């Protein structure tokens, strides 16, 4: 606890420190009249106003920081969800592509087997027609004439 005695141009301050008193003698150097409605106060009160403004700004910056962090985490979460969704879509497209390729492969194999059978039939038919032609050719002209 401190006691202040204003004695005109000299101020006497006593600070109670347990079993001791600490004594300060302050002499007035200058005096200034200030309006109570003024914006800036000199001395410690002025610094308190400045400190109060800085604390308010600090609070505003903290709130902005929290808002930005929240926005950052939301965006990061959205990004992760989008990546998961893209991975699922990619897997779905790969599966669909594989099914399509398998279907085309089956169609190709079926068409190949059908074409092969048709080619064998045509070869057999060609042999039959060749044999008929040869038979007709031998009937028209007997051997050796």
mmCIF file of C-alpha atoms in Angstrom, residues 12-123:
data_model
loop_
_atom_site.group_PDB
_atom_site.id
_atom_site.type_symbol
_atom_site.label_atom_id
_atom_site.label_comp_id
_atom_site.label_asym_id
_atom_site.label_seq_id
_atom_site.Cartn_x
_atom_site.Cartn_y
_atom_site.Cartn_z
ATOM 1 C CA UNK A 12 5.805 12.728 -0.381
ATOM 2 C CA UNK A 13 5.124 9.042 -1.080
ATOM 3 C CA UNK A 14 5.338 6.302 1.546
ATOM 4 C CA UNK A 15 5.243 2.676 0.470
ATOM 5 C CA UNK A 16 4.437 0.066 3.121
ATOM 6 C CA UNK A 17 6.787 -2.936 2.664
ATOM 7 C CA UNK A 18 6.137 -5.227 5.586
ATOM 8 C CA UNK A 19 8.265 -3.963 8.523
ATOM 9 C CA UNK A 20 9.683 -1.046 6.506
ATOM 10 C CA UNK A 21 8.530 2.169 4.910
ATOM 11 C CA UNK A 22 10.027 3.218 1.615
ATOM 12 C CA UNK A 23 10.017 6.980 1.224
ATOM 13 C CA UNK A 24 9.938 8.864 -2.100
ATOM 14 C CA UNK A 25 10.245 12.583 -2.428
ATOM 15 C CA UNK A 26 8.942 13.907 -5.753
ATOM 16 C CA UNK A 27 9.403 17.495 -6.846
ATOM 17 C CA UNK A 28 7.050 18.997 -9.364
ATOM 18 C CA UNK A 29 8.845 19.937 -12.588
ATOM 19 C CA UNK A 30 5.939 21.204 -14.629
ATOM 20 C CA UNK A 31 2.193 21.538 -14.430
ATOM 21 C CA UNK A 32 -0.293 21.284 -17.252
ATOM 22 C CA UNK A 33 -4.090 21.656 -17.416
ATOM 23 C CA UNK A 34 -5.877 19.030 -19.464
ATOM 24 C CA UNK A 35 -9.485 18.837 -20.536
ATOM 25 C CA UNK A 36 -11.260 15.719 -19.350
ATOM 26 C CA UNK A 37 -12.812 15.212 -22.791
ATOM 27 C CA UNK A 38 -9.396 15.226 -24.502
ATOM 28 C CA UNK A 39 -8.395 12.298 -26.679
ATOM 29 C CA UNK A 40 -4.854 11.788 -25.440
ATOM 30 C CA UNK A 41 -3.632 12.157 -21.911
ATOM 31 C CA UNK A 42 0.044 12.747 -21.066
ATOM 32 C CA UNK A 43 1.883 10.555 -18.608
ATOM 33 C CA UNK A 44 0.773 7.156 -17.347
ATOM 34 C CA UNK A 45 -2.943 7.710 -18.047
ATOM 35 C CA UNK A 46 -2.191 8.410 -21.701
ATOM 36 C CA UNK A 47 -0.173 5.224 -21.921
ATOM 37 C CA UNK A 48 -3.058 3.330 -20.337
ATOM 38 C CA UNK A 49 -5.370 4.595 -23.072
ATOM 39 C CA UNK A 50 -2.822 3.523 -25.674
ATOM 40 C CA UNK A 51 -2.444 0.169 -23.962
ATOM 41 C CA UNK A 52 -6.224 -0.226 -23.943
ATOM 42 C CA UNK A 53 -6.353 0.503 -27.688
ATOM 43 C CA UNK A 54 -3.570 -1.970 -28.350
ATOM 44 C CA UNK A 55 -5.350 -4.631 -26.307
ATOM 45 C CA UNK A 56 -8.549 -4.023 -28.301
ATOM 46 C CA UNK A 57 -6.619 -4.338 -31.571
ATOM 47 C CA UNK A 58 -4.951 -7.471 -30.249
ATOM 48 C CA UNK A 59 -8.365 -8.937 -29.423
ATOM 49 C CA UNK A 60 -9.616 -8.101 -32.919
ATOM 50 C CA UNK A 61 -6.538 -9.762 -34.439
ATOM 51 C CA UNK A 62 -7.025 -12.838 -32.258
ATOM 52 C CA UNK A 63 -10.654 -13.111 -33.391
ATOM 53 C CA UNK A 64 -9.587 -12.726 -37.025
ATOM 54 C CA UNK A 65 -6.888 -15.348 -36.525
ATOM 55 C CA UNK A 66 -9.418 -17.775 -35.031
ATOM 56 C CA UNK A 67 -11.820 -17.109 -37.915
ATOM 57 C CA UNK A 68 -9.046 -17.698 -40.461
ATOM 58 C CA UNK A 69 -7.941 -20.886 -38.695
ATOM 59 C CA UNK A 70 -11.526 -22.140 -38.647
ATOM 60 C CA UNK A 71 -11.886 -21.306 -42.335
ATOM 61 C CA UNK A 72 -8.549 -23.015 -43.056
ATOM 62 C CA UNK A 73 -9.590 -26.208 -41.261
ATOM 63 C CA UNK A 74 -12.966 -26.212 -43.021
ATOM 64 C CA UNK A 75 -11.256 -25.781 -46.385
ATOM 65 C CA UNK A 76 -8.771 -28.522 -45.522
ATOM 66 C CA UNK A 77 -11.633 -30.829 -44.533
ATOM 67 C CA UNK A 78 -13.453 -30.004 -47.781
ATOM 68 C CA UNK A 79 -10.249 -30.699 -49.725
ATOM 69 C CA UNK A 80 -9.813 -34.077 -48.043
ATOM 70 C CA UNK A 81 -13.455 -34.975 -48.732
ATOM 71 C CA UNK A 82 -13.030 -33.925 -52.366
ATOM 72 C CA UNK A 83 -9.887 -36.027 -52.679
ATOM 73 C CA UNK A 84 -11.695 -39.049 -51.218
ATOM 74 C CA UNK A 85 -14.625 -38.484 -53.578
ATOM 75 C CA UNK A 86 -12.280 -38.114 -56.564
ATOM 76 C CA UNK A 87 -10.486 -41.327 -55.582
ATOM 77 C CA UNK A 88 -13.822 -43.163 -55.385
ATOM 78 C CA UNK A 89 -14.891 -41.762 -58.750
ATOM 79 C CA UNK A 90 -11.527 -42.731 -60.247
ATOM 80 C CA UNK A 91 -11.903 -46.281 -58.905
ATOM 81 C CA UNK A 92 -15.479 -46.425 -60.217
ATOM 82 C CA UNK A 93 -14.344 -45.226 -63.660
ATOM 83 C CA UNK A 94 -11.480 -47.733 -63.715
ATOM 84 C CA UNK A 95 -13.893 -50.538 -62.777
ATOM 85 C CA UNK A 96 -16.355 -49.390 -65.430
ATOM 86 C CA UNK A 97 -13.552 -49.179 -67.992
ATOM 87 C CA UNK A 98 -12.365 -52.658 -67.060
ATOM 88 C CA UNK A 99 -15.909 -54.026 -67.422
ATOM 89 C CA UNK A 100 -16.222 -52.336 -70.814
ATOM 90 C CA UNK A 101 -12.870 -53.745 -71.942
ATOM 91 C CA UNK A 102 -13.874 -57.236 -70.735
ATOM 92 C CA UNK A 103 -17.202 -56.936 -72.562
ATOM 93 C CA UNK A 104 -15.439 -55.808 -75.761
ATOM 94 C CA UNK A 105 -12.954 -58.663 -75.383
ATOM 95 C CA UNK A 106 -15.798 -61.176 -75.030
ATOM 96 C CA UNK A 107 -17.542 -59.655 -78.055
ATOM 97 C CA UNK A 108 -14.306 -59.842 -80.028
ATOM 98 C CA UNK A 109 -13.698 -63.463 -79.029
ATOM 99 C CA UNK A 110 -17.282 -64.413 -79.898
ATOM 100 C CA UNK A 111 -17.034 -62.629 -83.255
ATOM 101 C CA UNK A 112 -13.638 -64.231 -83.891
ATOM 102 C CA UNK A 113 -15.023 -67.726 -83.206
ATOM 103 C CA UNK A 114 -18.032 -66.995 -85.434
ATOM 104 C CA UNK A 115 -15.793 -65.636 -88.199
ATOM 105 C CA UNK A 116 -13.483 -68.633 -87.891
ATOM 106 C CA UNK A 117 -16.439 -71.024 -88.199
ATOM 107 C CA UNK A 118 -17.723 -69.073 -91.207
ATOM 108 C CA UNK A 119 -14.266 -69.205 -92.814
ATOM 109 C CA UNK A 120 -14.071 -72.971 -92.230
ATOM 110 C CA UNK A 121 -17.551 -73.412 -93.764
ATOM 111 C CA UNK A 122 -16.544 -71.313 -96.734
ATOM 112 C CA UNK A 123 -13.356 -73.331 -97.182
#
